[in-house]
Tab-separated table of C-alpha atoms and ligand atoms in Angstrom:
chain	number	residue	atom	x	y	z
S	8	MET	CA	67.253	48.266	-154.037
S	9	ILE	CA	70.675	46.840	-154.982
S	10	GLU	CA	73.688	48.181	-153.160
S	11	PRO	CA	76.573	48.615	-155.571
S	12	SER	CA	78.997	46.815	-153.251
S	13	HIS	CA	77.071	43.576	-153.624
S	14	GLY	CA	75.450	41.850	-156.544
S	15	ALA	CA	72.236	40.808	-154.905
S	16	THR	CA	69.963	41.751	-152.049
S	17	LEU	CA	68.156	39.363	-149.753
S	18	THR	CA	65.128	40.851	-148.034
S	19	ILE	CA	63.701	38.968	-145.064
S	20	ASP	CA	60.314	39.919	-143.692
S	21	LEU	CA	60.335	39.400	-139.927
S	22	GLY	CA	56.692	40.509	-139.738
S	23	ALA	CA	55.755	37.683	-142.092
S	24	ILE	CA	57.656	35.166	-139.927
S	25	ALA	CA	55.706	36.339	-136.864
S	26	ALA	CA	52.436	36.242	-138.821
S	27	ASN	CA	53.209	32.704	-140.008
S	28	TRP	CA	53.915	31.613	-136.444
S	29	ARG	CA	50.520	32.993	-135.342
S	30	ARG	CA	48.841	31.391	-138.359
S	31	LEU	CA	50.215	27.946	-137.481
S	32	ALA	CA	49.063	28.241	-133.861
S	33	ALA	CA	45.629	29.367	-135.060
S	34	GLU	CA	45.401	26.403	-137.447
S	35	ALA	CA	45.708	24.161	-134.371
S	36	GLY	CA	43.070	26.080	-132.401
S	37	GLY	CA	45.498	28.302	-130.537
S	38	LEU	CA	47.765	25.484	-129.399
S	39	THR	CA	51.238	26.269	-128.084
S	40	CYS	CA	53.544	26.709	-131.021
S	41	ALA	CA	57.312	26.380	-130.779
S	42	ALA	CA	59.701	27.440	-133.538
S	43	VAL	CA	62.378	25.314	-135.149
S	44	VAL	CA	65.247	27.696	-135.865
S	45	LYS	CA	68.083	25.286	-136.685
S	46	ALA	CA	70.542	26.054	-139.487
S	47	ASP	CA	70.619	29.780	-138.695
S	48	ALA	CA	66.829	29.924	-138.742
S	49	TYR	CA	66.645	28.116	-142.093
S	50	GLY	CA	69.154	30.542	-143.555
S	51	CYS	CA	67.115	33.598	-142.548
S	52	GLY	CA	69.449	34.667	-139.715
S	53	LEU	CA	68.928	33.482	-136.138
S	54	ALA	CA	70.121	36.788	-134.682
S	55	ARG	CA	67.138	38.625	-136.158
S	56	VAL	CA	64.576	35.835	-136.376
S	57	ALA	CA	64.795	34.570	-132.789
S	58	PRO	CA	64.077	37.931	-131.118
S	59	ALA	CA	61.260	38.589	-133.627
S	60	LEU	CA	59.594	35.286	-132.732
S	61	TRP	CA	60.082	35.935	-129.032
S	62	ALA	CA	58.424	39.348	-129.452
S	63	ALA	CA	55.523	37.616	-131.219
S	64	GLY	CA	55.054	35.406	-128.152
S	65	CYS	CA	57.037	32.276	-129.010
S	66	ARG	CA	58.667	30.809	-125.896
S	67	THR	CA	60.000	27.415	-127.042
S	68	PHE	CA	62.656	26.935	-129.712
S	69	PHE	CA	64.358	23.939	-131.259
S	70	VAL	CA	67.810	23.935	-132.852
S	71	ALA	CA	69.973	21.060	-134.080
S	72	HIS	CA	73.298	21.537	-132.290
S	73	LEU	CA	74.743	22.654	-129.000
S	74	GLY	CA	76.561	25.501	-130.772
S	75	GLU	CA	73.318	26.731	-132.311
S	76	ALA	CA	71.635	26.503	-128.932
S	77	VAL	CA	74.378	28.530	-127.230
S	78	ALA	CA	73.902	31.218	-129.895
S	79	ALA	CA	70.138	31.094	-129.366
S	80	ARG	CA	70.571	31.312	-125.588
S	81	ALA	CA	72.529	34.558	-125.934
S	82	LEU	CA	69.601	35.999	-127.892
S	83	LEU	CA	66.830	34.483	-125.793
S	84	PRO	CA	67.866	34.386	-122.146
S	85	GLU	CA	64.470	33.164	-120.911
S	86	ALA	CA	63.383	30.819	-123.700
S	87	THR	CA	62.967	27.055	-123.481
S	88	LEU	CA	65.607	25.702	-125.871
S	89	TYR	CA	65.765	22.120	-127.113
S	90	VAL	CA	68.687	20.558	-128.980
S	91	LEU	CA	67.274	18.119	-131.551
S	92	ASN	CA	70.461	16.217	-132.329
S	93	GLY	CA	70.643	15.045	-128.751
S	94	LEU	CA	73.532	14.636	-126.397
S	95	LEU	CA	76.963	14.061	-127.862
S	96	PRO	CA	79.309	12.383	-125.361
S	97	GLY	CA	80.607	14.837	-122.788
S	98	THR	CA	78.456	17.790	-123.819
S	99	GLY	CA	76.080	17.503	-120.865
S	100	PRO	CA	77.816	20.082	-118.655
S	101	ALA	CA	77.816	22.691	-121.448
S	102	LEU	CA	74.118	22.067	-122.102
S	103	ALA	CA	73.339	22.359	-118.415
S	104	ALA	CA	75.448	25.495	-118.019
S	105	HIS	CA	73.392	27.258	-120.691
S	106	GLY	CA	70.068	25.901	-119.501
S	107	LEU	CA	69.592	23.869	-122.696
S	108	ARG	CA	67.455	20.759	-123.047
S	109	PRO	CA	68.750	17.854	-125.098
S	110	VAL	CA	66.299	15.723	-127.060
S	111	LEU	CA	67.461	12.310	-125.830
S	112	GLY	CA	67.190	9.468	-128.271
S	113	SER	CA	69.124	6.517	-126.882
S	114	ARG	CA	69.711	4.708	-123.607
S	115	ASP	CA	73.327	5.932	-123.538
S	116	GLU	CA	72.191	9.535	-123.851
S	117	LEU	CA	69.501	9.068	-121.220
S	118	ILE	CA	71.942	7.531	-118.736
S	119	GLU	CA	74.566	10.203	-119.362
S	120	TRP	CA	71.997	12.952	-118.769
S	121	ALA	CA	70.492	11.219	-115.702
S	122	THR	CA	74.002	10.901	-114.239
S	123	LEU	CA	74.542	14.614	-114.745
S	124	CYS	CA	71.178	15.349	-113.118
S	125	ALA	CA	72.144	13.178	-110.143
S	126	ALA	CA	75.451	15.024	-109.822
S	127	SER	CA	73.748	18.413	-109.937
S	128	GLY	CA	71.089	17.319	-107.437
S	129	VAL	CA	68.144	18.401	-109.622
S	130	PRO	CA	66.507	16.871	-112.683
S	131	LEU	CA	67.491	19.066	-115.621
S	132	PRO	CA	64.695	19.149	-118.196
S	133	ALA	CA	65.090	17.152	-121.419
S	134	ALA	CA	62.897	15.630	-124.112
S	135	LEU	CA	62.521	11.972	-125.028
S	136	HIS	CA	62.697	11.260	-128.759
S	137	VAL	CA	60.925	8.140	-129.980
S	138	ASP	CA	61.494	6.909	-133.513
S	139	THR	CA	58.153	5.922	-135.042
S	140	GLY	CA	59.396	5.417	-138.566
S	141	MET	CA	62.390	7.505	-139.573
S	142	ASN	CA	65.045	5.111	-138.289
S	143	ARG	CA	67.203	8.129	-137.724
S	144	LEU	CA	67.081	9.356	-134.131
S	145	GLY	CA	65.244	8.175	-131.073
S	146	PHE	CA	64.243	5.119	-129.055
S	147	SER	CA	62.316	2.426	-130.854
S	148	VAL	CA	58.651	2.316	-129.880
S	149	ALA	CA	59.198	-1.038	-128.162
S	150	ASP	CA	62.152	0.274	-126.132
S	151	ALA	CA	60.240	3.415	-125.180
S	152	LEU	CA	57.269	1.375	-123.991
S	153	VAL	CA	59.592	-0.677	-121.781
S	154	LEU	CA	61.216	2.512	-120.533
S	155	ALA	CA	57.833	3.980	-119.577
S	156	GLY	CA	57.890	2.322	-116.169
S	157	ASP	CA	61.538	3.155	-115.482
S	158	SER	CA	62.515	5.757	-112.888
S	159	LEU	CA	65.324	6.755	-115.250
S	160	LEU	CA	62.867	9.042	-117.046
S	161	ALA	CA	62.199	11.089	-113.950
S	162	GLN	CA	65.873	11.025	-112.980
S	163	ALA	CA	66.718	12.474	-116.377
S	164	GLY	CA	64.108	15.219	-116.065
S	165	ILE	CA	62.120	14.112	-119.112
S	166	ASP	CA	59.396	16.699	-119.626
S	167	LEU	CA	58.440	16.234	-123.288
S	168	LEU	CA	57.699	13.235	-125.471
S	169	MET	CA	58.312	13.692	-129.167
S	170	THR	CA	58.578	11.930	-132.478
S	171	HIS	CA	59.095	13.129	-136.044
S	172	LEU	CA	56.875	12.519	-139.055
S	173	VAL	CA	58.235	10.695	-142.098
S	174	SER	CA	55.928	12.101	-144.795
S	175	ALA	CA	53.773	14.789	-143.216
S	176	GLU	CA	53.629	16.720	-146.495
S	177	LEU	CA	51.945	13.695	-148.127
S	178	PRO	CA	48.655	13.477	-146.194
S	179	GLU	CA	47.508	10.438	-148.175
S	180	ASP	CA	50.533	8.360	-147.122
S	181	ASP	CA	49.562	5.596	-144.652
S	182	VAL	CA	52.740	6.140	-142.683
S	183	ASN	CA	51.097	9.180	-141.018
S	184	ALA	CA	48.360	7.029	-139.499
S	185	ARG	CA	50.859	4.369	-138.414
S	186	GLN	CA	53.000	6.971	-136.673
S	187	ALA	CA	49.919	8.547	-135.076
S	188	ALA	CA	48.843	5.158	-133.724
S	189	ASP	CA	52.293	4.438	-132.288
S	190	PHE	CA	52.412	7.879	-130.747
S	191	ALA	CA	48.987	7.339	-129.155
S	192	ARG	CA	50.294	4.111	-127.547
S	193	LEU	CA	53.332	5.977	-126.248
S	194	ARG	CA	51.178	8.717	-124.793
S	195	ALA	CA	48.967	6.172	-123.084
S	196	ALA	CA	52.066	4.604	-121.522
S	197	LEU	CA	53.479	8.001	-120.499
S	198	PRO	CA	50.295	9.930	-119.677
S	199	HIS	CA	51.998	12.574	-117.556
S	200	LEU	CA	54.270	13.806	-120.373
S	201	PRO	CA	53.311	16.657	-122.699
S	202	ALA	CA	53.920	15.664	-126.301
S	203	SER	CA	55.065	17.111	-129.609
S	204	PHE	CA	54.328	15.454	-132.950
S	205	ALA	CA	53.776	17.967	-135.750
S	206	ASN	CA	56.301	19.731	-137.945
S	207	SER	CA	55.021	22.356	-140.415
S	208	SER	CA	53.082	19.951	-142.611
S	209	GLY	CA	51.968	17.979	-139.555
S	210	VAL	CA	50.051	21.051	-138.365
S	211	TYR	CA	47.871	20.589	-141.479
S	212	LEU	CA	47.193	16.888	-140.839
S	213	GLY	CA	44.332	17.769	-138.514
S	214	ALA	CA	43.638	17.763	-134.786
S	215	SER	CA	44.866	14.204	-134.198
S	216	ALA	CA	48.372	15.340	-135.205
S	217	HIS	CA	48.488	18.363	-132.910
S	218	HIS	CA	49.060	17.030	-129.362
S	219	ASP	CA	50.496	19.690	-126.984
S	220	LEU	CA	53.300	21.497	-128.770
S	221	LEU	CA	53.671	22.266	-132.483
S	222	ARG	CA	57.179	22.167	-133.908
S	223	PRO	CA	57.173	23.959	-137.275
S	224	GLY	CA	60.219	25.279	-139.077
S	225	TYR	CA	59.839	25.566	-142.851
S	226	ALA	CA	56.367	27.125	-142.856
S	227	LEU	CA	57.529	29.933	-140.562
S	228	PHE	CA	59.881	30.955	-143.330
S	229	GLY	CA	57.212	30.935	-146.027
S	230	GLY	CA	57.540	27.357	-147.285
S	231	ASN	CA	54.302	25.666	-148.312
S	232	PRO	CA	53.355	23.057	-145.701
S	233	THR	CA	50.580	21.792	-148.001
S	234	PRO	CA	52.286	20.996	-151.329
S	235	GLY	CA	49.855	20.833	-154.225
S	236	ARG	CA	47.449	23.163	-152.437
S	237	PRO	CA	47.629	26.970	-152.084
S	238	ASN	CA	50.288	28.084	-149.641
S	239	PRO	CA	48.652	29.328	-146.431
S	240	MET	CA	51.863	31.058	-145.317
S	241	ARG	CA	53.084	34.548	-146.081
S	242	PRO	CA	56.255	34.812	-148.162
S	243	VAL	CA	59.299	35.733	-146.084
S	244	VAL	CA	62.285	35.786	-148.430
S	245	ARG	CA	62.845	37.973	-151.457
S	246	LEU	CA	66.023	37.917	-153.532
S	247	ASP	CA	66.879	40.559	-156.139
S	248	ALA	CA	70.000	40.513	-158.306
S	249	ALA	CA	71.566	43.267	-160.345
S	250	ILE	CA	71.786	43.125	-164.126
S	251	VAL	CA	75.462	43.665	-164.938
S	252	GLN	CA	75.269	43.614	-168.745
S	253	VAL	CA	72.688	43.245	-171.475
S	254	ARG	CA	73.677	41.947	-174.911
S	255	THR	CA	72.099	40.714	-178.117
S	256	VAL	CA	73.088	37.402	-179.681
S	257	THR	CA	72.221	36.047	-183.102
S	258	GLY	CA	70.834	32.622	-183.918
S	259	GLY	CA	73.451	29.880	-183.491
S	260	GLU	CA	75.493	31.703	-180.834
S	261	THR	CA	75.935	29.934	-177.532
S	262	ALA	CA	76.041	31.199	-173.955
S	263	GLY	CA	77.899	30.144	-170.841
S	264	TYR	CA	80.394	27.422	-169.948
S	265	ASN	CA	80.534	24.428	-172.269
S	266	ALA	CA	78.087	26.140	-174.641
S	267	ARG	CA	75.086	24.331	-173.191
S	268	TRP	CA	72.617	26.778	-174.727
S	269	THR	CA	72.310	27.897	-178.305
S	270	ALA	CA	70.196	30.828	-179.450
S	271	ASP	CA	67.483	29.755	-181.891
S	272	GLY	CA	67.317	33.260	-183.303
S	273	PRO	CA	68.180	36.793	-182.197
S	274	ARG	CA	67.899	36.957	-178.385
S	275	ARG	CA	68.625	39.537	-175.719
S	276	LEU	CA	70.599	38.215	-172.772
S	277	ALA	CA	71.078	39.832	-169.376
S	278	THR	CA	73.894	38.746	-167.076
S	279	LEU	CA	72.985	38.760	-163.378
S	280	SER	CA	75.326	39.256	-160.472
S	281	LEU	CA	74.467	36.038	-158.660
S	282	GLY	CA	75.656	32.465	-158.939
S	283	TYR	CA	76.056	29.135	-157.232
S	284	ALA	CA	78.563	30.553	-154.759
S	285	ASP	CA	75.662	32.618	-153.433
S	286	GLY	CA	73.584	29.506	-152.871
S	287	TYR	CA	71.604	29.673	-156.102
S	288	PRO	CA	71.925	26.017	-157.137
S	289	ARG	CA	73.801	25.134	-160.305
S	290	SER	CA	71.347	22.277	-160.746
S	291	ALA	CA	68.769	24.915	-161.771
S	292	SER	CA	70.791	25.549	-164.960
S	293	GLY	CA	68.423	25.614	-167.928
S	294	ARG	CA	65.380	25.365	-165.633
S	295	GLY	CA	65.498	28.395	-163.339
S	296	ALA	CA	63.853	31.713	-164.081
S	297	ALA	CA	63.771	35.295	-162.870
S	298	LEU	CA	61.218	38.066	-163.147
S	299	VAL	CA	62.307	41.199	-164.977
S	300	ASN	CA	59.756	44.005	-164.822
S	301	GLY	CA	57.235	41.301	-163.928
S	302	VAL	CA	58.017	39.151	-166.969
S	303	ARG	CA	59.224	35.616	-166.396
S	304	CYS	CA	62.587	35.165	-168.116
S	305	PRO	CA	64.333	31.785	-168.380
S	306	MET	CA	67.884	31.250	-167.170
S	307	VAL	CA	69.997	29.927	-170.042
S	308	GLY	CA	73.236	27.975	-170.107
S	309	LEU	CA	75.085	26.735	-167.068
S	310	ILE	CA	74.873	28.787	-163.885
S	311	SER	CA	78.359	30.094	-163.039
S	312	MET	CA	79.903	30.713	-159.654
S	313	ASP	CA	79.056	34.412	-159.587
S	314	LEU	CA	76.857	34.948	-162.653
S	315	VAL	CA	73.651	33.770	-164.267
S	316	ILE	CA	72.551	34.451	-167.848
S	317	LEU	CA	68.920	35.313	-168.416
S	318	ASP	CA	67.016	35.424	-171.705
S	319	VAL	CA	65.228	38.778	-171.402
S	320	THR	CA	63.975	38.963	-174.980
S	321	ASP	CA	60.356	39.093	-173.800
S	322	ALA	CA	60.914	41.617	-171.002
S	323	PRO	CA	60.456	45.322	-171.673
S	324	GLU	CA	63.974	46.687	-172.312
S	325	PRO	CA	65.921	45.851	-169.187
S	326	LYS	CA	69.172	47.728	-168.864
S	327	ARG	CA	72.408	47.605	-166.943
S	328	GLY	CA	71.790	48.367	-163.253
S	329	ASP	CA	68.175	47.160	-163.288
S	330	THR	CA	67.251	44.255	-161.073
S	331	ALA	CA	65.811	40.826	-161.635
S	332	LEU	CA	63.671	39.101	-159.040
S	333	ILE	CA	65.148	35.675	-158.266
S	334	ILE	CA	62.993	34.631	-155.311
S	335	GLY	CA	59.636	36.289	-154.679
S	336	ASP	CA	56.138	36.692	-156.152
S	337	SER	CA	55.431	33.689	-158.410
S	338	LEU	CA	59.007	32.458	-157.917
S	339	ASP	CA	58.454	31.257	-154.361
S	340	ILE	CA	60.992	29.057	-152.603
S	341	ASP	CA	59.079	25.875	-153.426
S	342	THR	CA	59.104	26.780	-157.129
S	343	VAL	CA	62.811	27.589	-157.066
S	344	GLY	CA	63.466	24.302	-155.261
S	345	ARG	CA	61.604	22.335	-157.941
S	346	ALA	CA	63.552	24.098	-160.706
S	347	ALA	CA	66.766	22.993	-159.017
S	348	GLY	CA	65.562	19.416	-158.568
S	349	THR	CA	65.439	19.849	-154.803
S	350	ILE	CA	63.123	21.207	-152.122
S	351	GLY	CA	62.587	24.754	-150.897
S	352	TYR	CA	64.214	23.796	-147.591
S	353	GLU	CA	67.557	23.401	-149.356
S	354	ILE	CA	67.129	26.718	-151.164
S	355	LEU	CA	66.471	28.508	-147.868
S	356	THR	CA	69.257	26.886	-145.898
S	357	GLY	CA	71.663	27.472	-148.777
S	358	LEU	CA	71.091	31.224	-148.926
S	359	GLY	CA	74.625	32.437	-148.931
S	360	SER	CA	76.383	35.086	-146.930
S	361	ARG	CA	77.348	37.196	-149.961
S	362	TYR	CA	74.036	38.992	-150.212
S	363	VAL	CA	73.284	42.331	-148.627
S	364	ARG	CA	70.611	41.462	-146.117
S	365	HIS	CA	67.694	43.743	-145.405
S	366	TYR	CA	65.321	42.925	-142.604
S	367	VAL	CA	61.885	44.455	-142.854
S	368	THR	CA	58.891	44.094	-140.571
S	369	GLY	CA	56.251	44.104	-143.329
S	370	THR	CA	52.750	45.045	-142.300
S	371	GLY	CA	52.668	42.440	-139.535
S	372	ALA	CA	49.054	41.727	-140.487
G	590	LIG	C1	63.596	20.173	-138.754
G	590	LIG	C2	62.677	19.513	-137.799
G	590	LIG	C3	61.384	20.017	-137.565
G	590	LIG	C4	60.798	21.127	-138.393
G	590	LIG	O1	60.365	20.579	-139.620
G	590	LIG	P1	59.708	21.481	-140.761
G	590	LIG	O2	59.324	20.501	-141.801
G	590	LIG	O3	60.751	22.429	-141.208
G	590	LIG	O4	58.547	22.176	-140.154
G	590	LIG	C5	60.629	19.450	-136.560
G	590	LIG	N1	61.088	18.405	-135.843
G	590	LIG	C6	62.307	17.853	-136.055
G	590	LIG	C7	62.744	16.700	-135.255
G	590	LIG	C8	63.126	18.379	-137.049
G	590	LIG	O5	64.323	17.825	-137.280
């Protein structure tokens, strides 16, 4: 399982990603489902994930940056590719050259893209981003409603209306209904445009959140789109680390930098070949855990750059060269995120490049 050249092995199940994509589409009654594959497919590796999703039937992809989109284009020559972060000044020709679609969120972007379309003699497709609550990217609802009658939209090739949910993972939050109502007004003003509203958690907000195109990211990679309820997605990521040493300490001895942990009696400690430089967050010090032979063992002391200390007293006799499960089974990415005081998204996107990566296709079921 562990290759001796590396301390830890990351296993990514491409079959589970494809199954999750199908599951999300099915949840919305077979609606068209895109895939958000920004940040190197949430840390899972665009080069392997994008072709796997294409093979599963996905035809529309969203990334954050032009550079990510160029990489995606090389992998997916025929896909529809949207660039969420919009049009940075002067990048229009590069987008057009690669057949990429910017998600336009301001009048300046819209005019720059429309000018490029005019110069090329054809409207080049793009999406219109309306901000219904994030105050981050996109036209205000009022500005978009004014824009609805403007020929600029057609000149700029706008072929998709979208907005982004503020708190989709909190179904009880009123902001969801407010955003849905604003989006309904926008759709009424722009009836010819297909529309995209739902991220992963949005898919689980019910039919009124579905519109024409789903836009999930996190759930594809095994994250729970319904926090507090059972995770409907299949796990995608598994991380195993090698045990480098096992030692026994007596009561009163400390472990790790700055002696942040003290043994309350005789304990067995295992040192794992994995640390914060691999993307396992230091903020999980004293709160993280790993599974050794199926037994949950707490991480003790401060997490180091390349090493983590585990209290394996309760695990059946682990030895040097054995492995500990860091992400997988009951230690899913949401759980690891909570232990680190963050969210599973940050765990995924932080998965470092020091691991050996194995891609498997699972059962595909
Ligand atoms: C990242 C992102 C998504 C995907 O969100 P998930 O919560 O990962 O499903 C969708 N839309 C926009 C605009 C995004 O930035």
